[in-house]
PDB file of C-alpha atoms and ligand atoms in Angstrom:
ATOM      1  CA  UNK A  30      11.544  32.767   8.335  1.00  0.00           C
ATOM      2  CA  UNK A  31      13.168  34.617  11.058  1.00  0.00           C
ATOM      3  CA  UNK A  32      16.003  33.458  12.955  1.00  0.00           C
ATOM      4  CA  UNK A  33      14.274  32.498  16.264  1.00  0.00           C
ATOM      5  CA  UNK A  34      11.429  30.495  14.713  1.00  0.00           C
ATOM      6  CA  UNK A  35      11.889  26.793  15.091  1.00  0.00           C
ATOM      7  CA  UNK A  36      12.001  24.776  11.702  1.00  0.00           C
ATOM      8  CA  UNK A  37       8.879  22.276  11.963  1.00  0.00           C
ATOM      9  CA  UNK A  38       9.683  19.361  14.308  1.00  0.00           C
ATOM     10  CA  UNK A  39      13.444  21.078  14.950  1.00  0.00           C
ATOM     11  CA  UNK A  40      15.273  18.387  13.317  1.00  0.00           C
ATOM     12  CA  UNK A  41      18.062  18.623  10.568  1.00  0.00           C
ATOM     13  CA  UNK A  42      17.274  16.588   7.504  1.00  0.00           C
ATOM     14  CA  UNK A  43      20.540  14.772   7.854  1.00  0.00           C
ATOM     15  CA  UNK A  44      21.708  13.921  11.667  1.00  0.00           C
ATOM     16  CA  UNK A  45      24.672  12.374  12.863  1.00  0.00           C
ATOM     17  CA  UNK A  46      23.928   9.721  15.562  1.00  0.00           C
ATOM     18  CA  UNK A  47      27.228   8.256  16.206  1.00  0.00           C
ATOM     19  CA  UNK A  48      30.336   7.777  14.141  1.00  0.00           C
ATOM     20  CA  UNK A  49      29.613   5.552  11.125  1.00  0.00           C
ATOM     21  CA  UNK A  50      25.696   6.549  12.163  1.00  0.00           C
ATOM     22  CA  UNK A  51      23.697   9.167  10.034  1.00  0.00           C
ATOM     23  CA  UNK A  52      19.772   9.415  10.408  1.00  0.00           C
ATOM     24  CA  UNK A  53      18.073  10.764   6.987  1.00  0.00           C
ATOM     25  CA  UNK A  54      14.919  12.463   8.124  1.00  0.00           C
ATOM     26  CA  UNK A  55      11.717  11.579   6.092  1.00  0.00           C
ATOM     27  CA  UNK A  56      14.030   9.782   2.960  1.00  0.00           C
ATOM     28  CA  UNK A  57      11.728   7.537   2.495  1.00  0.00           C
ATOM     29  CA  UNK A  58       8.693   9.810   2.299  1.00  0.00           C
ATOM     30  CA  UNK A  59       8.322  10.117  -0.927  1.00  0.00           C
ATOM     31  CA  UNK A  60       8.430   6.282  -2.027  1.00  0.00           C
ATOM     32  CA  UNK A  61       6.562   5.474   1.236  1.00  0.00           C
ATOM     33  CA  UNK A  62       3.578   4.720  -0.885  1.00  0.00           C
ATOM     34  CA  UNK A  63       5.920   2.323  -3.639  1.00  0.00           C
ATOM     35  CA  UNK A  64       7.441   0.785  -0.364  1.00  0.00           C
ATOM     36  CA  UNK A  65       4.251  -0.186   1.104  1.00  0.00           C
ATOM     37  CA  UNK A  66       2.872  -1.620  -2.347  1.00  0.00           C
ATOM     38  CA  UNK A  67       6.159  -3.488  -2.842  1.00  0.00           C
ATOM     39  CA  UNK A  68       6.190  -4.687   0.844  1.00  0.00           C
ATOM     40  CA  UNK A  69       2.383  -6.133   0.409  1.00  0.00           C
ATOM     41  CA  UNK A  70       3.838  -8.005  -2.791  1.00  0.00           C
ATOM     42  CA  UNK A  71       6.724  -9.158  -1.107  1.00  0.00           C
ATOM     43  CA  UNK A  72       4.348 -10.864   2.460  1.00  0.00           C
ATOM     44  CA  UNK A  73       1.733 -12.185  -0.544  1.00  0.00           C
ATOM     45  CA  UNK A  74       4.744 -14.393  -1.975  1.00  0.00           C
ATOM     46  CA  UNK A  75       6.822 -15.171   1.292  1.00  0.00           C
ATOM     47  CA  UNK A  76       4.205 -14.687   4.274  1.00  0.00           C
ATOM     48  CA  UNK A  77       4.895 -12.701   7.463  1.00  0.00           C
ATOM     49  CA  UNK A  78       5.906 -14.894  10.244  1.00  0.00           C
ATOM     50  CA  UNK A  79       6.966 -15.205  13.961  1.00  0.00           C
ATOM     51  CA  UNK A  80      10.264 -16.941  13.739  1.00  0.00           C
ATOM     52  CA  UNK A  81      11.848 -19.227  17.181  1.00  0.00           C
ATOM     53  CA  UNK A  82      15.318 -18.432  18.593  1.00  0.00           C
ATOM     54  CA  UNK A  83      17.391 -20.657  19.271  1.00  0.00           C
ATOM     55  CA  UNK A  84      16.315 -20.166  22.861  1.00  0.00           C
ATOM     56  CA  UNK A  85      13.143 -21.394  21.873  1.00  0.00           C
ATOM     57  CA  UNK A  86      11.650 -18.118  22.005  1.00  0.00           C
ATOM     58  CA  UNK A  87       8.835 -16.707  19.839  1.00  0.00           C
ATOM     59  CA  UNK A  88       9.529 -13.432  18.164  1.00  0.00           C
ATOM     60  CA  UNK A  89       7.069 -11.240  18.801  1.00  0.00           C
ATOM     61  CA  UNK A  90       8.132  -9.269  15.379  1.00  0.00           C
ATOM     62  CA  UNK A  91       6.456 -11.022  12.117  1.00  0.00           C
ATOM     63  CA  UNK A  92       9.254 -11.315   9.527  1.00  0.00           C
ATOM     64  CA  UNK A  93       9.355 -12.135   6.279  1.00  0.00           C
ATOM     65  CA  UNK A  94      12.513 -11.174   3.341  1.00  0.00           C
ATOM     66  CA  UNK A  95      13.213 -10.624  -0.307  1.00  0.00           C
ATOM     67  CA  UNK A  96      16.556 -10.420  -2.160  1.00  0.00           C
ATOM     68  CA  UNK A  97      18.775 -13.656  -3.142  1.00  0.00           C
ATOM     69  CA  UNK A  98      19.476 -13.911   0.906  1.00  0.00           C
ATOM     70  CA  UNK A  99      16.354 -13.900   4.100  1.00  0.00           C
ATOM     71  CA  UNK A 100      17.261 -13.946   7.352  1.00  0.00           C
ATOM     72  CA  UNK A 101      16.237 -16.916   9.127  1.00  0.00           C
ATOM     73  CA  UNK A 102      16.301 -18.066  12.667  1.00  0.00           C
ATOM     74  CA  UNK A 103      14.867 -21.661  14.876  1.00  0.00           C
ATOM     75  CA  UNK A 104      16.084 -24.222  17.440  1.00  0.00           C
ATOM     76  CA  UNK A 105      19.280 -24.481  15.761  1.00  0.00           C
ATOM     77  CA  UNK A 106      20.036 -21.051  15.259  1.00  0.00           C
ATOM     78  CA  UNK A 107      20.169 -18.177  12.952  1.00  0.00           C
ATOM     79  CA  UNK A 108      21.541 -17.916   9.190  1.00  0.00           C
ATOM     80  CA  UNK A 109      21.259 -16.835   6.377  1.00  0.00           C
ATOM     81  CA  UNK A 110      19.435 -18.755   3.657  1.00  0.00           C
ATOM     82  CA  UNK A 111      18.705 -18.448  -0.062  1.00  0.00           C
ATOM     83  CA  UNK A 112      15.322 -20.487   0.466  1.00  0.00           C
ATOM     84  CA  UNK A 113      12.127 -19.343   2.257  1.00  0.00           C
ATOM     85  CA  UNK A 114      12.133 -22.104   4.827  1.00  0.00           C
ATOM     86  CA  UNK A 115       7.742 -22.024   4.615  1.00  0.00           C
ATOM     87  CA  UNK A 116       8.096 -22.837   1.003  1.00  0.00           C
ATOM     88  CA  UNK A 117      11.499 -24.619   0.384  1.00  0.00           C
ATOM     89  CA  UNK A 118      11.159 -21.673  -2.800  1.00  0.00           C
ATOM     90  CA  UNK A 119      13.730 -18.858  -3.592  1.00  0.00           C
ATOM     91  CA  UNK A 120      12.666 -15.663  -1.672  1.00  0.00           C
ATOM     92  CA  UNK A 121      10.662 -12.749  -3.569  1.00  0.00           C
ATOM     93  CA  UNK A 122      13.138 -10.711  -5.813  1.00  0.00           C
ATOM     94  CA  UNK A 123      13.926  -7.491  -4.219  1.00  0.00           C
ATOM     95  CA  UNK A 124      11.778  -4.685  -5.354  1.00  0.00           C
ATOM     96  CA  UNK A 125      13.893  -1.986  -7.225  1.00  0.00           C
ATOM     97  CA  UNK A 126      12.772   0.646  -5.166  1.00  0.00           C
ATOM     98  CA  UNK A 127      13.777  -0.836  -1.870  1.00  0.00           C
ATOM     99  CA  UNK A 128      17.214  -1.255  -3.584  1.00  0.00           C
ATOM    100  CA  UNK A 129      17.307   2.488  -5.031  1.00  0.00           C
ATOM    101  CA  UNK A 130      16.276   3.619  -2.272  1.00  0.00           C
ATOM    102  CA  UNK A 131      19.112   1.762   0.280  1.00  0.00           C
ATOM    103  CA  UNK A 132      22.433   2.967  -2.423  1.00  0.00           C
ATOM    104  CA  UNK A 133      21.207   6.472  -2.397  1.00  0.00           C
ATOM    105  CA  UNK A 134      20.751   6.705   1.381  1.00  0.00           C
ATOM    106  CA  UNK A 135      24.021   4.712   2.164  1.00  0.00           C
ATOM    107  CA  UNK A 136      25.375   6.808  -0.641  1.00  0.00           C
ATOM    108  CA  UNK A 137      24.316  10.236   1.598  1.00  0.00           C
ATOM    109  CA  UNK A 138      26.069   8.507   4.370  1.00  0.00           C
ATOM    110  CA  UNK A 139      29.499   8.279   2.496  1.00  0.00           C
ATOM    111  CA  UNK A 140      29.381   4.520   1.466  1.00  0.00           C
ATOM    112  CA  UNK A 141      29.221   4.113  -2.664  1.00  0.00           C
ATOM    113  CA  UNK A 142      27.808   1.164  -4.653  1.00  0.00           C
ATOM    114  CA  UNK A 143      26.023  -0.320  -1.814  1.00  0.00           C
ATOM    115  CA  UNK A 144      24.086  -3.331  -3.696  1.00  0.00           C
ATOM    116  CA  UNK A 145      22.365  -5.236  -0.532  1.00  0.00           C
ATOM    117  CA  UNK A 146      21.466  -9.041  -1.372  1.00  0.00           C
ATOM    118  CA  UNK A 147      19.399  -9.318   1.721  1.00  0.00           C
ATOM    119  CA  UNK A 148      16.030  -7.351   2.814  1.00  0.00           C
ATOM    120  CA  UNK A 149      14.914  -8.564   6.047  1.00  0.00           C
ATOM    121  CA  UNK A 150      11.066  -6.842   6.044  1.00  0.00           C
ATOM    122  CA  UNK A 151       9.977  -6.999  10.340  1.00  0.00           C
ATOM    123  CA  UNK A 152       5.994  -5.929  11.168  1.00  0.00           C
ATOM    124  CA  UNK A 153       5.534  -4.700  14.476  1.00  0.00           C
ATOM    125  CA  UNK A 154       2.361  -4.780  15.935  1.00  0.00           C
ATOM    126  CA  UNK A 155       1.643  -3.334  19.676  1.00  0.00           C
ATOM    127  CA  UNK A 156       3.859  -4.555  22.253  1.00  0.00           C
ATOM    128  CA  UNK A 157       6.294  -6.295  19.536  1.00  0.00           C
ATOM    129  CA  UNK A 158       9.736  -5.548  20.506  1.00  0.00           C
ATOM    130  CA  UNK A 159      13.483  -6.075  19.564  1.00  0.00           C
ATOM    131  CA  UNK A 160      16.027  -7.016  22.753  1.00  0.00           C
ATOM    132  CA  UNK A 161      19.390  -5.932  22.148  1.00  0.00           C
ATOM    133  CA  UNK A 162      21.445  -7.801  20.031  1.00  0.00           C
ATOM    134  CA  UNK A 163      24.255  -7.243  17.394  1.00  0.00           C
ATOM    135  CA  UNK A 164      24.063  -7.695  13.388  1.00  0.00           C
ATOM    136  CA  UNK A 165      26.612 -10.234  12.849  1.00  0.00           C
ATOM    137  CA  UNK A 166      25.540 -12.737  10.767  1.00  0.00           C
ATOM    138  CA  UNK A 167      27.111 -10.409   7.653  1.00  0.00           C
ATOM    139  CA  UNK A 168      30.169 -11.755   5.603  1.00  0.00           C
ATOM    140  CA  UNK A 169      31.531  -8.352   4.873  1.00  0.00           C
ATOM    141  CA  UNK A 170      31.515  -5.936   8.506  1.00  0.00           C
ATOM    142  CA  UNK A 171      32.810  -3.329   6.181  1.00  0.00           C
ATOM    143  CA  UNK A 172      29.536  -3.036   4.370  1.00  0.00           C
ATOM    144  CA  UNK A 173      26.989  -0.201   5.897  1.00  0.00           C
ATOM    145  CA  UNK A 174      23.194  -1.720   7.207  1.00  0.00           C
ATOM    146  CA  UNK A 175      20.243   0.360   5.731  1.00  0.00           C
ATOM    147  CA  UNK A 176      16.936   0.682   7.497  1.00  0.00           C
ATOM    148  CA  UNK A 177      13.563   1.898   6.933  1.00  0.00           C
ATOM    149  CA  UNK A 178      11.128   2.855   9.292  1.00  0.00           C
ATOM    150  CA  UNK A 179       7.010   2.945   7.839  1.00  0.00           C
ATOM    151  CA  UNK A 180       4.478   3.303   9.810  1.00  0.00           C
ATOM    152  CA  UNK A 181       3.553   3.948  13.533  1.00  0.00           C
ATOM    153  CA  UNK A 182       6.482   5.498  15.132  1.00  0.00           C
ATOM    154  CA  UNK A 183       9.169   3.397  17.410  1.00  0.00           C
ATOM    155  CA  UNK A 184      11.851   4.198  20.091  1.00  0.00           C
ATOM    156  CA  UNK A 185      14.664   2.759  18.900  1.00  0.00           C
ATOM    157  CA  UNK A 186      17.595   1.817  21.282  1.00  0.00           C
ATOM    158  CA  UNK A 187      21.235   2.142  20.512  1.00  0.00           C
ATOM    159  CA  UNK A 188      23.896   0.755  22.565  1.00  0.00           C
ATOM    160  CA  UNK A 189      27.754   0.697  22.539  1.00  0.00           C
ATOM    161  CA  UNK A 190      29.652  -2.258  20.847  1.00  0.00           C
ATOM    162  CA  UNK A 191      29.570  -3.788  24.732  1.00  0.00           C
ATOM    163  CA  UNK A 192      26.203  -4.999  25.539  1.00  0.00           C
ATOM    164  CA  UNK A 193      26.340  -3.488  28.950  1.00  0.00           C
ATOM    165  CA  UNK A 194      26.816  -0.106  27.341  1.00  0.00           C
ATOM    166  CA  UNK A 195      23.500   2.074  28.568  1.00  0.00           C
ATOM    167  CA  UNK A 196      21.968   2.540  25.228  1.00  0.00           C
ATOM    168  CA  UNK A 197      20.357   6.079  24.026  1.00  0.00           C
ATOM    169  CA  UNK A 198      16.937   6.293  22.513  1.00  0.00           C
ATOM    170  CA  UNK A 199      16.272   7.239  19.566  1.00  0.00           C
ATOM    171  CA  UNK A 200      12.436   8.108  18.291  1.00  0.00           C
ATOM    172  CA  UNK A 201      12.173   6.831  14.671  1.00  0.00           C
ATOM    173  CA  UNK A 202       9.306   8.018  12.357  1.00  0.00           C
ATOM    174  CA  UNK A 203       7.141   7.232   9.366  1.00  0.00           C
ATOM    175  CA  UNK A 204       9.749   7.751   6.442  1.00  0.00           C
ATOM    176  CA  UNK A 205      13.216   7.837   8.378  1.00  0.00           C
ATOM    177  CA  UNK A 206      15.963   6.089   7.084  1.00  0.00           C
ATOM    178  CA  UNK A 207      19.174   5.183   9.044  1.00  0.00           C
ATOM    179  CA  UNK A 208      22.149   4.295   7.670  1.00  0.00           C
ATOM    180  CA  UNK A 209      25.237   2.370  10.128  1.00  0.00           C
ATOM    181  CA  UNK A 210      28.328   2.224   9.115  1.00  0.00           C
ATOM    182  CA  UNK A 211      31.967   2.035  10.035  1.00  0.00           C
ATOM    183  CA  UNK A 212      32.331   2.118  13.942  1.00  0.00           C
ATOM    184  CA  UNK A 213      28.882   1.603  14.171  1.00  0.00           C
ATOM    185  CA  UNK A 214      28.248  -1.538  12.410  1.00  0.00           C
ATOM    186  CA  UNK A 215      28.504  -3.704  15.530  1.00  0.00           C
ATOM    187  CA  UNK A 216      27.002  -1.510  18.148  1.00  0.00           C
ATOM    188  CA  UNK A 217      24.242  -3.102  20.374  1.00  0.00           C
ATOM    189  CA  UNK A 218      21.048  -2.132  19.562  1.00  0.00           C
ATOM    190  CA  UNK A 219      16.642  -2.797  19.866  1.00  0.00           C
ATOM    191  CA  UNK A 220      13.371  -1.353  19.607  1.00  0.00           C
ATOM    192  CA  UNK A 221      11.538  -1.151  22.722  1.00  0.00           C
ATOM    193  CA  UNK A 222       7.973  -2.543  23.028  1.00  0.00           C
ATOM    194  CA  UNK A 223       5.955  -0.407  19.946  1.00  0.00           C
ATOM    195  CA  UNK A 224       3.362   1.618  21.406  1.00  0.00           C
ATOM    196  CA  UNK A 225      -0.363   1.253  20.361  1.00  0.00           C
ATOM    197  CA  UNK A 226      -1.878   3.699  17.808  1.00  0.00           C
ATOM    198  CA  UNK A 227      -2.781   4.415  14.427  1.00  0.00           C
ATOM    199  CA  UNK A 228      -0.801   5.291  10.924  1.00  0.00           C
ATOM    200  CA  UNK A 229      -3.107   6.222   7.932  1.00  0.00           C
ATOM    201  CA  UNK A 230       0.071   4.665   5.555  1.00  0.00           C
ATOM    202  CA  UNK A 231      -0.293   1.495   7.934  1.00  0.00           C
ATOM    203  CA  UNK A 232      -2.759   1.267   9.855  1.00  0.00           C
ATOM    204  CA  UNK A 233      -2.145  -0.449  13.543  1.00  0.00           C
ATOM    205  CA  UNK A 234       1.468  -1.205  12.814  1.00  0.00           C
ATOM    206  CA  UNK A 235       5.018  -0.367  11.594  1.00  0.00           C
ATOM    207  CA  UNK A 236       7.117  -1.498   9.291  1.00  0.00           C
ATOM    208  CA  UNK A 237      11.027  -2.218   9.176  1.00  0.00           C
ATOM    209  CA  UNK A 238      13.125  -2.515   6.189  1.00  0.00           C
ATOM    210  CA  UNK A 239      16.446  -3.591   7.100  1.00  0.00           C
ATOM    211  CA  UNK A 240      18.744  -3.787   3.941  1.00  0.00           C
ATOM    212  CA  UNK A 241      22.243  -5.831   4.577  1.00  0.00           C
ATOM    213  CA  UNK A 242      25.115  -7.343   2.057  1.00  0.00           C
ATOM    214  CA  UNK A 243      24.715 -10.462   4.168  1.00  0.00           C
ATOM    215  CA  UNK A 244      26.736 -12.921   1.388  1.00  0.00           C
TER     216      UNK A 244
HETATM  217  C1  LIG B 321      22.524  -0.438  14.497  1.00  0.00           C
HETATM  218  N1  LIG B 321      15.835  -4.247  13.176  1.00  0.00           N
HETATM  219  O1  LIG B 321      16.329  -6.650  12.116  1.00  0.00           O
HETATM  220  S1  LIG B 321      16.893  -1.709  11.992  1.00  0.00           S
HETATM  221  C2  LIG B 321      17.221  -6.208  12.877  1.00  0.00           C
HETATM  222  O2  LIG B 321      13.701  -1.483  13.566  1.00  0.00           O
HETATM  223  C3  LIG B 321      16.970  -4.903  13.527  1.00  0.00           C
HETATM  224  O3  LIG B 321      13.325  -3.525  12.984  1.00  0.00           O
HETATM  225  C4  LIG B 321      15.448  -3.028  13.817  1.00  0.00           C
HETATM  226  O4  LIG B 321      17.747  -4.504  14.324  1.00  0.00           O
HETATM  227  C5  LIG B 321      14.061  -2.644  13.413  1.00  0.00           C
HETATM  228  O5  LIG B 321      18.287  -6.769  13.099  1.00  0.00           O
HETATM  229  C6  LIG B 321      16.367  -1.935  13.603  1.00  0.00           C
HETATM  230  C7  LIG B 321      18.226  -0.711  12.411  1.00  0.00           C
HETATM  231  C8  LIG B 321      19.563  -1.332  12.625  1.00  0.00           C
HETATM  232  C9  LIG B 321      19.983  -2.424  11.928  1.00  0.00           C
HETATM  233  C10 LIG B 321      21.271  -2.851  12.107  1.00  0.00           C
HETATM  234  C11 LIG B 321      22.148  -2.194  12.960  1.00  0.00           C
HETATM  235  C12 LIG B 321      20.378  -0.693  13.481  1.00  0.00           C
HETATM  236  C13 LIG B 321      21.685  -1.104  13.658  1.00  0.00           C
HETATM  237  C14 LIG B 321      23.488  -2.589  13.111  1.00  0.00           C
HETATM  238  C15 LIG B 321      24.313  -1.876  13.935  1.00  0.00           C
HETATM  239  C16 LIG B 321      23.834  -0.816  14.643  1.00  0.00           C
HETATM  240 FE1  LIG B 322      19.553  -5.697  14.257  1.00  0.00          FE
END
């Protein structure tokens, strides 16, 4: 290839997006087929649902979780729980590849023997959207957040650690993974309302895995 042709889609396999921040282009194309088999178990068990803020807000994301933690929120607030609140049962075991696939990308991103005990699995349809908020429900603020983007694409918004920090957009893609980190961990951030379309993995929606050591 010569020197002033453009690699396809001009984007580095591996790009910084703020300190602690690395995106991993297409990581998860390879086991995006695994994923979406494994995710489909997963919403079988423990079904996709639209969960109340405390506010008293419906989420317009469907969520559902696996992993000895779930991420749960209504009237009284958020937590984490070790019990699918629909079914009073433990929460789906988490699939070995979602949990292969989060150590080796946090591993890329300079943080070893990640072992995440909480999977949080959102479904966006069109118009579903994410204000900004922080993660900071986790024990541990030292431990990295993985996340994996299937499906229709998103523009994902990433803010400062102050929420009135203007926050850049970032377009995330069937098959990226992100990993935050370090200075990053607590940065404000949200997926603006998903824009309507197609995905032949997904059909009419995305999917986000969002991998945490919550306990
Ligand atoms: C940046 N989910 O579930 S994952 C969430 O695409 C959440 O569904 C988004 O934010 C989604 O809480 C984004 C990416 C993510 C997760 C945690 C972060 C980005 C983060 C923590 C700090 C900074
Ligand atoms: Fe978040």
């Amino acid at each position: 290839m010569s020197a002033d042709t453009l690699d396809l889609f001009d984007r580095p396999a591996l790009q910084p997006i703020a300190p602690g921040a690395l995106l991993l282009h297409g990581f998860a194309l390879a086991a995006a087929s695994q994923l979406l088999a494994d995710i489909a178990q997963v919403i079988t068990a423990a079904p996709l649902r639209h969960l109340v803020t405390p506010g008293g807000y419906r989420m317009s994301v469907a969520m559902s979780n696996c992993g000895p933690l779930g991420w749960v929120s209504d009237e009284t607030g958020y937590r984490y729980s070790a019990a699918d609140p629909l079914s009073g049962r433990p929460w789906p075991a988490m699939p070995p590849s979602f949990r292969a696939l989060a150590a080796e990308a946090a591993s890329q991103a300079g943080f070893d023997a990640f072992e995440p005990d909480a999977c949080l699995i959102n479904r966006y349809e069109p118009g579903a959207r994410l204000t900004l908020h922080q993660d900071r429900d986790e024990r541990d603020k030292r431990q990295p957040i993985v996340s994996i983007s299937l499906g229709l694409p998103a523009t994902f918004l990433f803010g400062g650690t102050r929420r009135n920090d203007r926050p850049r957009r970032l377009p995330l893609v069937h098959g990226d993974v992100v990993v935050w980190g370090g200075p990053s961990r607590l940065a404000y951030h949200g997926v603006s309302p998903l824009a309507d379309g197609g995905h032949p993995a997904t059909g009419r929606c995305r999917f986000n895995l969002t991998l945490r050591r919550a306990g």
